[in-house]
Amino acid sequence: MPTNEDIIRQVYATAEGKDLDPDRFASFFADDGYFLDMASGAKWVGKELAEPIQGFATIFPDMHRELLRFYSTYDGVVVVELKLQGTHKGDLPMPGGVLPATGRTFDVPCCDVFHLSNGEVRSFHCYNMKSIWLDQLGALDKLSAALEK
């Protein structure tokens, strides 16, 4: 029987490059399980769970998650320290408009917290450093220029 860490490693594998499989990603979640991006407040449940994985693959086709450390508890919590890495090759929708592809690479610290029960993901909270990500993509350059005026 796979451990909770084994399950989470499989979840990550389904969101990577040649093994990208958004539907399989979603299949690891309980029927009422969800994925919450803490930086933006975006939340996906049920069939929507495949959407962020598909979207990131279009915007960041070489997106990789460098898994640094795993911490597992007796009650089904798995915490993962990682880095999000890749190249910005597609338009990134944002609340204030769209950030066109910049071709810039990123290497962003992240921490994910999963709650599992009976081998299924009940919740996935992603704590990514959005400000670092946006800075590395060049989105903050325009803000800096505007503040200098």
Short mmCIF file of N, CA and C in Angstrom, two decimals:
data_model
loop_
_atom_site.label_atom_id
_atom_site.label_comp_id
_atom_site.label_asym_id
_atom_site.label_seq_id
_atom_site.Cartn_x
_atom_site.Cartn_y
_atom_site.Cartn_z
N MET A 1 0.85 -1.19 0.00
CA MET A 1 0.00 0.00 0.00
C MET A 1 0.89 1.25 0.00
N PRO A 2 0.64 2.18 -0.90
CA PRO A 2 1.48 3.39 -0.97
C PRO A 2 1.28 4.27 0.26
N THR A 3 2.35 4.93 0.68
CA THR A 3 2.26 5.90 1.77
C THR A 3 1.66 7.18 1.24
N ASN A 4 1.30 8.07 2.15
CA ASN A 4 0.79 9.38 1.72
C ASN A 4 1.84 10.13 0.91
N GLU A 5 3.11 10.02 1.30
CA GLU A 5 4.17 10.67 0.52
C GLU A 5 4.24 10.08 -0.89
N ASP A 6 4.11 8.75 -1.01
CA ASP A 6 4.12 8.12 -2.33
C ASP A 6 2.99 8.68 -3.21
N ILE A 7 1.83 8.84 -2.62
CA ILE A 7 0.67 9.36 -3.36
C ILE A 7 0.95 10.78 -3.85
N ILE A 8 1.49 11.62 -2.97
CA ILE A 8 1.77 13.01 -3.35
C ILE A 8 2.85 13.07 -4.42
N ARG A 9 3.84 12.21 -4.35
CA ARG A 9 4.86 12.16 -5.41
C ARG A 9 4.20 11.81 -6.75
N GLN A 10 3.21 10.94 -6.75
CA GLN A 10 2.48 10.61 -7.98
C GLN A 10 1.67 11.80 -8.47
N VAL A 11 1.06 12.53 -7.54
CA VAL A 11 0.31 13.74 -7.90
C VAL A 11 1.23 14.70 -8.66
N TYR A 12 2.41 14.95 -8.10
CA TYR A 12 3.36 15.85 -8.77
C TYR A 12 3.79 15.29 -10.13
N ALA A 13 4.02 14.00 -10.21
CA ALA A 13 4.48 13.39 -11.47
C ALA A 13 3.48 13.60 -12.60
N THR A 14 2.19 13.62 -12.28
CA THR A 14 1.16 13.79 -13.31
C THR A 14 1.11 15.23 -13.83
N ALA A 15 1.79 16.14 -13.15
CA ALA A 15 1.80 17.56 -13.55
C ALA A 15 3.11 17.96 -14.21
N GLU A 16 3.95 16.98 -14.56
CA GLU A 16 5.28 17.24 -15.11
C GLU A 16 5.39 16.87 -16.58
N GLY A 17 6.06 17.72 -17.35
CA GLY A 17 6.47 17.50 -18.73
C GLY A 17 5.86 16.35 -19.50
N LYS A 18 6.68 15.35 -19.82
CA LYS A 18 6.23 14.26 -20.70
C LYS A 18 5.18 13.38 -20.03
N ASP A 19 5.09 13.40 -18.70
CA ASP A 19 4.11 12.60 -17.98
C ASP A 19 2.85 13.40 -17.65
N LEU A 20 2.74 14.61 -18.20
CA LEU A 20 1.60 15.48 -17.91
C LEU A 20 0.28 14.76 -18.19
N ASP A 21 -0.56 14.68 -17.17
CA ASP A 21 -1.85 14.01 -17.30
C ASP A 21 -2.84 14.69 -16.35
N PRO A 22 -3.44 15.82 -16.77
CA PRO A 22 -4.33 16.57 -15.88
C PRO A 22 -5.49 15.75 -15.33
N ASP A 23 -6.03 14.83 -16.14
CA ASP A 23 -7.15 14.02 -15.65
C ASP A 23 -6.70 13.07 -14.54
N ARG A 24 -5.51 12.50 -14.70
CA ARG A 24 -4.98 11.63 -13.65
C ARG A 24 -4.69 12.45 -12.40
N PHE A 25 -4.16 13.67 -12.58
CA PHE A 25 -3.94 14.57 -11.45
C PHE A 25 -5.24 14.70 -10.65
N ALA A 26 -6.33 15.00 -11.34
CA ALA A 26 -7.63 15.18 -10.68
C ALA A 26 -8.11 13.89 -10.02
N SER A 27 -7.74 12.75 -10.56
CA SER A 27 -8.22 11.47 -10.03
C SER A 27 -7.68 11.15 -8.64
N PHE A 28 -6.62 11.82 -8.21
CA PHE A 28 -6.06 11.58 -6.88
C PHE A 28 -6.88 12.25 -5.78
N PHE A 29 -7.83 13.11 -6.16
CA PHE A 29 -8.61 13.87 -5.19
C PHE A 29 -9.93 13.17 -4.86
N ALA A 30 -10.37 13.31 -3.62
CA ALA A 30 -11.69 12.85 -3.20
C ALA A 30 -12.73 13.64 -3.99
N ASP A 31 -13.95 13.13 -4.03
CA ASP A 31 -15.02 13.81 -4.78
C ASP A 31 -15.19 15.26 -4.36
N ASP A 32 -15.04 15.55 -3.08
CA ASP A 32 -15.17 16.92 -2.59
C ASP A 32 -13.80 17.56 -2.33
N GLY A 33 -12.73 16.92 -2.79
CA GLY A 33 -11.39 17.45 -2.60
C GLY A 33 -11.17 18.70 -3.43
N TYR A 34 -10.23 19.52 -3.02
CA TYR A 34 -10.00 20.78 -3.74
C TYR A 34 -8.52 21.15 -3.75
N PHE A 35 -8.20 22.08 -4.66
CA PHE A 35 -6.87 22.68 -4.81
C PHE A 35 -7.08 24.18 -4.64
N LEU A 36 -6.37 24.78 -3.69
CA LEU A 36 -6.49 26.21 -3.41
C LEU A 36 -5.13 26.87 -3.56
N ASP A 37 -5.04 27.82 -4.49
CA ASP A 37 -3.83 28.62 -4.65
C ASP A 37 -3.94 29.78 -3.67
N MET A 38 -3.17 29.72 -2.60
CA MET A 38 -3.28 30.70 -1.53
C MET A 38 -2.90 32.11 -1.98
N ALA A 39 -1.97 32.24 -2.92
CA ALA A 39 -1.52 33.57 -3.37
C ALA A 39 -2.61 34.32 -4.11
N SER A 40 -3.41 33.61 -4.89
CA SER A 40 -4.44 34.27 -5.69
C SER A 40 -5.86 34.07 -5.16
N GLY A 41 -6.04 33.04 -4.33
CA GLY A 41 -7.38 32.72 -3.84
C GLY A 41 -8.16 31.84 -4.80
N ALA A 42 -7.57 31.47 -5.93
CA ALA A 42 -8.26 30.61 -6.90
C ALA A 42 -8.42 29.21 -6.32
N LYS A 43 -9.60 28.63 -6.54
CA LYS A 43 -9.90 27.31 -5.99
C LYS A 43 -10.55 26.45 -7.06
N TRP A 44 -10.13 25.19 -7.12
CA TRP A 44 -10.67 24.24 -8.09
C TRP A 44 -11.16 23.00 -7.35
N VAL A 45 -12.35 22.52 -7.74
CA VAL A 45 -12.98 21.35 -7.12
C VAL A 45 -13.50 20.43 -8.22
N GLY A 46 -13.51 19.14 -7.97
CA GLY A 46 -14.09 18.18 -8.92
C GLY A 46 -13.39 18.19 -10.26
N LYS A 47 -14.17 18.26 -11.34
CA LYS A 47 -13.60 18.22 -12.69
C LYS A 47 -12.74 19.44 -12.99
N GLU A 48 -12.92 20.53 -12.23
CA GLU A 48 -12.10 21.73 -12.42
C GLU A 48 -10.63 21.50 -12.05
N LEU A 49 -10.34 20.45 -11.29
CA LEU A 49 -8.98 20.21 -10.80
C LEU A 49 -7.95 20.06 -11.91
N ALA A 50 -8.38 19.64 -13.09
CA ALA A 50 -7.45 19.50 -14.22
C ALA A 50 -7.08 20.86 -14.83
N GLU A 51 -7.92 21.88 -14.63
CA GLU A 51 -7.74 23.18 -15.28
C GLU A 51 -6.40 23.86 -14.98
N PRO A 52 -5.98 23.98 -13.71
CA PRO A 52 -4.71 24.69 -13.48
C PRO A 52 -3.52 23.95 -14.08
N ILE A 53 -3.58 22.63 -14.09
CA ILE A 53 -2.48 21.84 -14.64
C ILE A 53 -2.41 22.03 -16.16
N GLN A 54 -3.57 22.02 -16.81
CA GLN A 54 -3.61 22.26 -18.26
C GLN A 54 -3.17 23.68 -18.58
N GLY A 55 -3.63 24.64 -17.79
CA GLY A 55 -3.29 26.04 -18.02
C GLY A 55 -1.80 26.31 -17.87
N PHE A 56 -1.22 25.79 -16.80
CA PHE A 56 0.22 25.98 -16.60
C PHE A 56 1.03 25.34 -17.71
N ALA A 57 0.56 24.21 -18.23
CA ALA A 57 1.30 23.53 -19.32
C ALA A 57 1.32 24.39 -20.58
N THR A 58 0.30 25.21 -20.79
CA THR A 58 0.25 26.09 -21.95
C THR A 58 1.12 27.33 -21.74
N ILE A 59 1.06 27.89 -20.55
CA ILE A 59 1.80 29.11 -20.24
C ILE A 59 3.27 28.82 -19.97
N PHE A 60 3.52 27.72 -19.28
CA PHE A 60 4.88 27.33 -18.88
C PHE A 60 5.11 25.88 -19.32
N PRO A 61 5.32 25.62 -20.61
CA PRO A 61 5.37 24.24 -21.11
C PRO A 61 6.48 23.38 -20.51
N ASP A 62 7.52 24.01 -19.99
CA ASP A 62 8.61 23.24 -19.37
C ASP A 62 8.55 23.30 -17.84
N MET A 63 7.37 23.61 -17.29
CA MET A 63 7.22 23.76 -15.84
C MET A 63 7.69 22.49 -15.13
N HIS A 64 8.50 22.71 -14.11
CA HIS A 64 9.04 21.61 -13.32
C HIS A 64 8.91 21.98 -11.85
N ARG A 65 8.66 20.97 -11.04
CA ARG A 65 8.60 21.16 -9.59
C ARG A 65 9.78 20.41 -8.97
N GLU A 66 10.74 21.16 -8.46
CA GLU A 66 11.88 20.54 -7.79
C GLU A 66 11.47 20.28 -6.34
N LEU A 67 11.27 19.02 -6.01
CA LEU A 67 10.81 18.63 -4.68
C LEU A 67 12.01 18.58 -3.74
N LEU A 68 12.00 19.42 -2.72
CA LEU A 68 13.14 19.55 -1.82
C LEU A 68 13.00 18.71 -0.55
N ARG A 69 11.87 18.83 0.15
CA ARG A 69 11.67 18.12 1.40
C ARG A 69 10.20 17.75 1.58
N PHE A 70 9.99 16.59 2.19
CA PHE A 70 8.65 16.11 2.54
C PHE A 70 8.56 15.95 4.05
N TYR A 71 7.42 16.34 4.61
CA TYR A 71 7.13 16.16 6.02
C TYR A 71 5.74 15.52 6.10
N SER A 72 5.65 14.36 6.72
CA SER A 72 4.37 13.66 6.82
C SER A 72 3.99 13.48 8.29
N THR A 73 2.71 13.61 8.58
CA THR A 73 2.22 13.41 9.94
C THR A 73 1.36 12.15 10.00
N TYR A 74 1.10 11.70 11.19
CA TYR A 74 0.30 10.49 11.41
C TYR A 74 -1.16 10.67 10.97
N ASP A 75 -1.63 11.90 10.90
CA ASP A 75 -3.05 12.12 10.61
C ASP A 75 -3.33 12.54 9.16
N GLY A 76 -2.42 12.21 8.24
CA GLY A 76 -2.70 12.42 6.82
C GLY A 76 -2.27 13.75 6.24
N VAL A 77 -1.44 14.50 6.94
CA VAL A 77 -0.95 15.77 6.41
C VAL A 77 0.43 15.54 5.80
N VAL A 78 0.62 16.05 4.59
CA VAL A 78 1.93 16.01 3.93
C VAL A 78 2.27 17.44 3.53
N VAL A 79 3.42 17.91 3.99
CA VAL A 79 3.91 19.25 3.66
C VAL A 79 5.13 19.06 2.77
N VAL A 80 5.17 19.83 1.68
CA VAL A 80 6.27 19.70 0.73
C VAL A 80 6.89 21.07 0.49
N GLU A 81 8.21 21.15 0.70
CA GLU A 81 8.97 22.33 0.29
C GLU A 81 9.47 22.06 -1.11
N LEU A 82 9.30 23.02 -2.02
CA LEU A 82 9.67 22.82 -3.41
C LEU A 82 10.00 24.12 -4.08
N LYS A 83 10.44 24.01 -5.33
CA LYS A 83 10.67 25.17 -6.18
C LYS A 83 9.87 24.96 -7.46
N LEU A 84 9.20 25.99 -7.91
CA LEU A 84 8.52 25.99 -9.21
C LEU A 84 9.50 26.59 -10.21
N GLN A 85 9.73 25.88 -11.29
CA GLN A 85 10.72 26.32 -12.27
C GLN A 85 10.17 26.18 -13.68
N GLY A 86 10.60 27.05 -14.59
CA GLY A 86 10.18 26.94 -15.98
C GLY A 86 10.44 28.22 -16.74
N THR A 87 9.81 28.29 -17.92
CA THR A 87 9.96 29.43 -18.83
C THR A 87 8.59 29.94 -19.22
N HIS A 88 8.42 31.24 -19.22
CA HIS A 88 7.15 31.89 -19.53
C HIS A 88 6.99 32.00 -21.05
N LYS A 89 6.23 31.06 -21.64
CA LYS A 89 6.09 31.01 -23.10
C LYS A 89 4.66 31.23 -23.59
N GLY A 90 3.74 31.49 -22.69
CA GLY A 90 2.35 31.73 -23.09
C GLY A 90 1.78 32.88 -22.29
N ASP A 91 0.67 33.44 -22.76
CA ASP A 91 0.03 34.56 -22.07
C ASP A 91 -0.50 34.13 -20.71
N LEU A 92 -0.22 34.94 -19.69
CA LEU A 92 -0.63 34.65 -18.32
C LEU A 92 -1.77 35.57 -17.93
N PRO A 93 -3.00 35.03 -17.83
CA PRO A 93 -4.13 35.86 -17.39
C PRO A 93 -3.94 36.28 -15.92
N MET A 94 -4.20 37.56 -15.68
CA MET A 94 -4.08 38.10 -14.33
C MET A 94 -5.29 38.99 -14.06
N PRO A 95 -5.58 39.27 -12.80
CA PRO A 95 -6.75 40.11 -12.50
C PRO A 95 -6.77 41.44 -13.24
N GLY A 96 -5.61 42.07 -13.46
CA GLY A 96 -5.56 43.37 -14.12
C GLY A 96 -5.34 43.31 -15.62
N GLY A 97 -5.37 42.12 -16.20
CA GLY A 97 -5.13 41.96 -17.63
C GLY A 97 -4.30 40.72 -17.91
N VAL A 98 -3.60 40.73 -19.01
CA VAL A 98 -2.81 39.58 -19.42
C VAL A 98 -1.34 39.97 -19.50
N LEU A 99 -0.48 39.13 -18.93
CA LEU A 99 0.95 39.34 -19.07
C LEU A 99 1.41 38.49 -20.25
N PRO A 100 1.77 39.15 -21.37
CA PRO A 100 2.22 38.39 -22.54
C PRO A 100 3.49 37.59 -22.23
N ALA A 101 3.70 36.52 -22.97
CA ALA A 101 4.88 35.69 -22.78
C ALA A 101 6.14 36.55 -22.83
N THR A 102 7.02 36.34 -21.86
CA THR A 102 8.24 37.12 -21.78
C THR A 102 9.48 36.31 -22.17
N GLY A 103 9.36 35.00 -22.18
CA GLY A 103 10.51 34.14 -22.45
C GLY A 103 11.45 34.03 -21.26
N ARG A 104 11.11 34.68 -20.16
CA ARG A 104 11.96 34.63 -18.97
C ARG A 104 11.75 33.32 -18.20
N THR A 105 12.81 32.92 -17.52
CA THR A 105 12.72 31.74 -16.67
C THR A 105 12.41 32.17 -15.24
N PHE A 106 11.92 31.22 -14.47
CA PHE A 106 11.62 31.48 -13.07
C PHE A 106 12.07 30.30 -12.21
N ASP A 107 12.33 30.60 -10.95
CA ASP A 107 12.73 29.62 -9.95
C ASP A 107 12.17 30.14 -8.64
N VAL A 108 10.97 29.70 -8.28
CA VAL A 108 10.20 30.32 -7.21
C VAL A 108 10.01 29.36 -6.03
N PRO A 109 10.33 29.81 -4.81
CA PRO A 109 10.09 28.98 -3.64
C PRO A 109 8.59 28.77 -3.43
N CYS A 110 8.26 27.59 -2.92
CA CYS A 110 6.85 27.23 -2.74
C CYS A 110 6.75 26.24 -1.58
N CYS A 111 5.60 26.20 -0.95
CA CYS A 111 5.31 25.20 0.08
C CYS A 111 3.87 24.73 -0.16
N ASP A 112 3.70 23.42 -0.27
CA ASP A 112 2.38 22.84 -0.49
C ASP A 112 1.97 22.03 0.73
N VAL A 113 0.70 22.15 1.11
CA VAL A 113 0.17 21.40 2.24
C VAL A 113 -1.01 20.57 1.73
N PHE A 114 -0.89 19.26 1.90
CA PHE A 114 -1.93 18.32 1.47
C PHE A 114 -2.55 17.66 2.70
N HIS A 115 -3.86 17.44 2.65
CA HIS A 115 -4.55 16.63 3.65
C HIS A 115 -5.12 15.43 2.90
N LEU A 116 -4.78 14.23 3.37
CA LEU A 116 -5.25 13.00 2.74
C LEU A 116 -6.08 12.18 3.71
N SER A 117 -6.97 11.41 3.14
CA SER A 117 -7.79 10.48 3.91
C SER A 117 -8.10 9.29 3.02
N ASN A 118 -7.85 8.10 3.51
CA ASN A 118 -8.10 6.88 2.75
C ASN A 118 -7.45 6.89 1.37
N GLY A 119 -6.24 7.44 1.29
CA GLY A 119 -5.49 7.44 0.04
C GLY A 119 -5.93 8.48 -0.97
N GLU A 120 -6.81 9.40 -0.57
CA GLU A 120 -7.29 10.46 -1.47
C GLU A 120 -6.94 11.82 -0.91
N VAL A 121 -6.66 12.76 -1.81
CA VAL A 121 -6.38 14.14 -1.41
C VAL A 121 -7.70 14.82 -1.10
N ARG A 122 -7.82 15.32 0.12
CA ARG A 122 -9.03 16.07 0.53
C ARG A 122 -8.82 17.56 0.25
N SER A 123 -7.57 18.03 0.47
CA SER A 123 -7.27 19.43 0.19
C SER A 123 -5.80 19.58 -0.16
N PHE A 124 -5.54 20.57 -1.01
CA PHE A 124 -4.19 20.91 -1.45
C PHE A 124 -4.11 22.42 -1.43
N HIS A 125 -3.31 22.95 -0.50
CA HIS A 125 -3.09 24.40 -0.38
C HIS A 125 -1.69 24.69 -0.88
N CYS A 126 -1.60 25.52 -1.92
CA CYS A 126 -0.32 25.89 -2.52
C CYS A 126 0.04 27.30 -2.08
N TYR A 127 1.18 27.43 -1.38
CA TYR A 127 1.68 28.72 -0.91
C TYR A 127 2.89 29.09 -1.76
N ASN A 128 2.65 29.69 -2.91
CA ASN A 128 3.78 30.09 -3.78
C ASN A 128 4.09 31.57 -3.56
N MET A 129 5.32 31.92 -3.85
CA MET A 129 5.78 33.29 -3.66
C MET A 129 5.46 34.09 -4.93
N LYS A 130 4.20 34.52 -5.02
CA LYS A 130 3.72 35.19 -6.23
C LYS A 130 4.52 36.44 -6.57
N SER A 131 4.90 37.21 -5.57
CA SER A 131 5.65 38.44 -5.85
C SER A 131 7.01 38.12 -6.48
N ILE A 132 7.67 37.07 -6.01
CA ILE A 132 8.95 36.67 -6.59
C ILE A 132 8.73 36.18 -8.02
N TRP A 133 7.67 35.38 -8.20
CA TRP A 133 7.34 34.85 -9.52
C TRP A 133 7.11 35.99 -10.51
N LEU A 134 6.26 36.95 -10.14
CA LEU A 134 5.95 38.07 -11.02
C LEU A 134 7.18 38.92 -11.30
N ASP A 135 8.03 39.09 -10.30
CA ASP A 135 9.26 39.85 -10.50
C ASP A 135 10.17 39.14 -11.50
N GLN A 136 10.32 37.83 -11.35
CA GLN A 136 11.18 37.07 -12.26
C GLN A 136 10.63 37.05 -13.69
N LEU A 137 9.32 37.16 -13.83
CA LEU A 137 8.71 37.19 -15.17
C LEU A 137 8.74 38.59 -15.78
N GLY A 138 9.11 39.60 -15.00
CA GLY A 138 9.19 40.96 -15.52
C GLY A 138 7.93 41.77 -15.32
N ALA A 139 6.94 41.20 -14.66
CA ALA A 139 5.67 41.91 -14.48
C ALA A 139 5.82 43.13 -13.58
N LEU A 140 6.77 43.10 -12.70
CA LEU A 140 6.94 44.23 -11.76
C LEU A 140 7.77 45.35 -12.36
N ASP A 141 8.40 45.11 -13.52
CA ASP A 141 9.17 46.17 -14.17
C ASP A 141 8.30 47.37 -14.51
N LYS A 142 7.11 47.10 -15.01
CA LYS A 142 6.19 48.19 -15.38
C LYS A 142 5.70 48.93 -14.16
N LEU A 143 5.51 48.22 -13.06
CA LEU A 143 5.09 48.85 -11.82
C LEU A 143 6.21 49.78 -11.33
N SER A 144 7.43 49.32 -11.36
CA SER A 144 8.56 50.15 -10.94
C SER A 144 8.66 51.41 -11.79
N ALA A 145 8.49 51.28 -13.09
CA ALA A 145 8.55 52.43 -14.00
C ALA A 145 7.44 53.41 -13.68
N ALA A 146 6.26 52.92 -13.38
CA ALA A 146 5.12 53.78 -13.08
C ALA A 146 5.35 54.53 -11.77
N LEU A 147 5.97 53.89 -10.80
CA LEU A 147 6.23 54.52 -9.51
C LEU A 147 7.31 55.60 -9.61
N GLU A 148 8.19 55.48 -10.60
CA GLU A 148 9.26 56.46 -10.77
C GLU A 148 8.74 57.77 -11.37
N LYS A 149 7.58 57.75 -11.99
CA LYS A 149 7.03 58.95 -12.62
C LYS A 149 6.49 59.94 -11.64
#
